[in-house]
Amino acid sequence: MVTIDGPAGSGKGTISKLVSHTLDFHYLDSGAIYRIIAFEAKTKNLFINQITQILKLVDGLNIQFSDEKIFLGSKEITDLIRSELIGKFASEIAKNKLIRERILGLQKSFFKSPGLVADGRDMGTVVFPDARVKIFLTASIEERANRRYKQLILKENNVNLSDLFERIKLRDESDTNRKISPLKAAKDAYLIKTDNLSINQSFEKVMEIIRSKEE
C-alpha cells in the first residue's frame, strides 16, 4: 500500500500512475472522486448547499480508473471533469464532513490485491493511515502554476499565468486550513520537493523509498 499526497501541481498524479504501473498495483485518484461528484451535481443542476441530494449521488457512483482514463459506469469522463469550474466546485464539496464520510468506504474499496497506490491530499493521514509507504510531494506555487499553465495552454487559448498562480494559492489555503481532513503530510511520510526535479527524477526518488521499505 502506497499513499502519495500533496497539493495541486506537485506531480503526485503522474508519479502515482507511474508507480502503480511499475508495481502492477491498483490506482486511486481520490481527487477525481470529488470532481466526479461535482460533475454529476452540475449535470443535475445541484448547488453546494443541497447536501442531501449530493449525498444520494454518491451512493450510486460506479467509478473505474483504467489506462489513464476515468469511467463513470460505461461513460468515459476523463476530460469532462478537468475544467476549472468543476475543480472549484469539487474543492467546495471536499470541505463537507458528511460527503467526506460518505465516500470513505468507496475510497477504501479500491484497496485490493496485489496492492494500491492512492493519490490525494489525505490518503496517508485519514483514508489509509496504516499504509506501508507514505509520500508527500510538494513544490512552490510558482512552479506548480507554471506546470498547470503548460498543461492548459495545449487545450485552451485563454489561459493567464497570474490567474493560475492566484487560484493555486487560494486552493492551497483552502485545503490546508479546512477543518475536515486538511492537506498536510502524515508524520511518517517522506517529503519530496519536486521544484528542480523532472518527472523521472521524482519517480526514481519515490521508487527508491518504496524499495527501501521492502528490504
Coordinates of C-alpha atoms in Angstrom, one line a residue, residues 13-114:
G13 CA -1.0 12.2 -10.1
T14 CA 1.6 11.5 -12.8
I15 CA 4.0 9.9 -10.3
S16 CA 1.2 7.8 -8.7
K17 CA 0.3 6.4 -12.1
L18 CA 3.9 5.5 -12.9
V19 CA 4.3 3.8 -9.6
S20 CA 1.1 1.8 -9.9
H21 CA 2.1 0.7 -13.4
T22 CA 5.6 -0.3 -12.2
L23 CA 4.3 -2.2 -9.2
D24 CA 1.3 -3.5 -11.1
F25 CA -0.9 -2.1 -8.3
H26 CA -4.4 -0.7 -8.5
Y27 CA -4.7 3.1 -8.7
L28 CA -7.0 5.5 -6.8
D29 CA -7.2 9.2 -7.9
S30 CA -9.1 10.4 -4.8
G31 CA -9.3 14.0 -6.2
A32 CA -11.2 12.7 -9.2
I33 CA -13.9 11.3 -7.0
Y34 CA -14.7 14.8 -5.7
R35 CA -14.6 16.1 -9.3
I36 CA -17.0 13.3 -10.4
I37 CA -19.4 14.2 -7.6
A38 CA -19.2 17.8 -8.7
F39 CA -19.7 16.9 -12.3
E40 CA -22.8 14.8 -11.5
A41 CA -24.1 17.6 -9.3
K42 CA -23.7 20.2 -12.0
T43 CA -25.3 17.8 -14.5
K44 CA -28.3 17.7 -12.3
N45 CA -28.2 21.5 -11.6
L46 CA -27.5 21.0 -7.9
F47 CA -25.8 23.6 -5.7
I48 CA -23.3 23.1 -2.9
N49 CA -25.9 23.7 -0.2
Q50 CA -28.0 20.8 -1.5
I51 CA -26.1 18.3 0.6
T52 CA -28.9 15.7 0.9
Q53 CA -29.2 15.4 -2.9
I54 CA -25.5 15.3 -3.4
L55 CA -25.1 12.5 -0.8
K56 CA -27.7 10.5 -2.8
L57 CA -25.5 10.9 -5.9
V58 CA -22.5 9.5 -4.0
D59 CA -24.3 6.2 -3.2
G60 CA -24.8 5.4 -6.9
L61 CA -21.3 6.1 -8.2
N62 CA -19.6 3.4 -10.2
I63 CA -16.1 4.7 -10.8
Q64 CA -13.2 3.0 -12.6
F65 CA -9.7 4.1 -13.3
S66 CA -8.3 2.3 -16.4
D67 CA -5.4 3.0 -18.7
E68 CA -5.1 6.8 -17.9
K69 CA -8.9 7.1 -18.3
I70 CA -11.7 7.7 -15.8
F71 CA -15.1 6.0 -16.2
L72 CA -18.4 6.6 -14.5
G73 CA -20.3 3.5 -15.3
S74 CA -19.6 2.9 -19.0
K75 CA -19.1 6.6 -19.8
E76 CA -15.6 8.0 -20.1
I77 CA -15.4 11.3 -18.3
T78 CA -11.7 11.9 -18.1
D79 CA -11.7 15.3 -19.8
L80 CA -15.1 16.4 -18.7
I81 CA -14.2 16.6 -15.0
R82 CA -10.9 18.5 -15.5
S83 CA -12.3 22.0 -16.1
E84 CA -11.5 24.8 -13.6
L85 CA -15.3 25.2 -12.9
I86 CA -15.6 21.6 -11.9
G87 CA -12.4 21.8 -9.9
K88 CA -13.7 24.8 -7.9
F89 CA -17.0 23.0 -7.2
A90 CA -15.1 19.9 -6.2
S91 CA -13.0 21.9 -3.7
E92 CA -16.2 23.1 -2.0
I93 CA -17.6 19.6 -1.9
A94 CA -14.4 18.3 -0.3
K95 CA -14.9 20.7 2.7
N96 CA -18.1 18.9 3.7
K97 CA -17.8 16.5 6.5
L98 CA -20.8 14.4 5.6
I99 CA -19.6 13.9 2.0
R100 CA -16.1 13.0 3.1
E101 CA -17.5 10.4 5.5
R102 CA -19.8 9.0 2.8
I103 CA -17.1 8.4 0.3
L104 CA -14.6 6.9 2.8
G105 CA -15.9 3.4 2.1
L106 CA -15.7 4.0 -1.7
Q107 CA -12.1 5.1 -1.4
K108 CA -11.2 2.1 0.8
S109 CA -12.8 -0.3 -1.7
F110 CA -10.0 0.4 -4.2
F111 CA -7.5 -1.4 -1.9
K112 CA -7.4 -4.8 -3.4
S113 CA -4.7 -7.4 -4.1
P114 CA -1.9 -7.1 -5.0

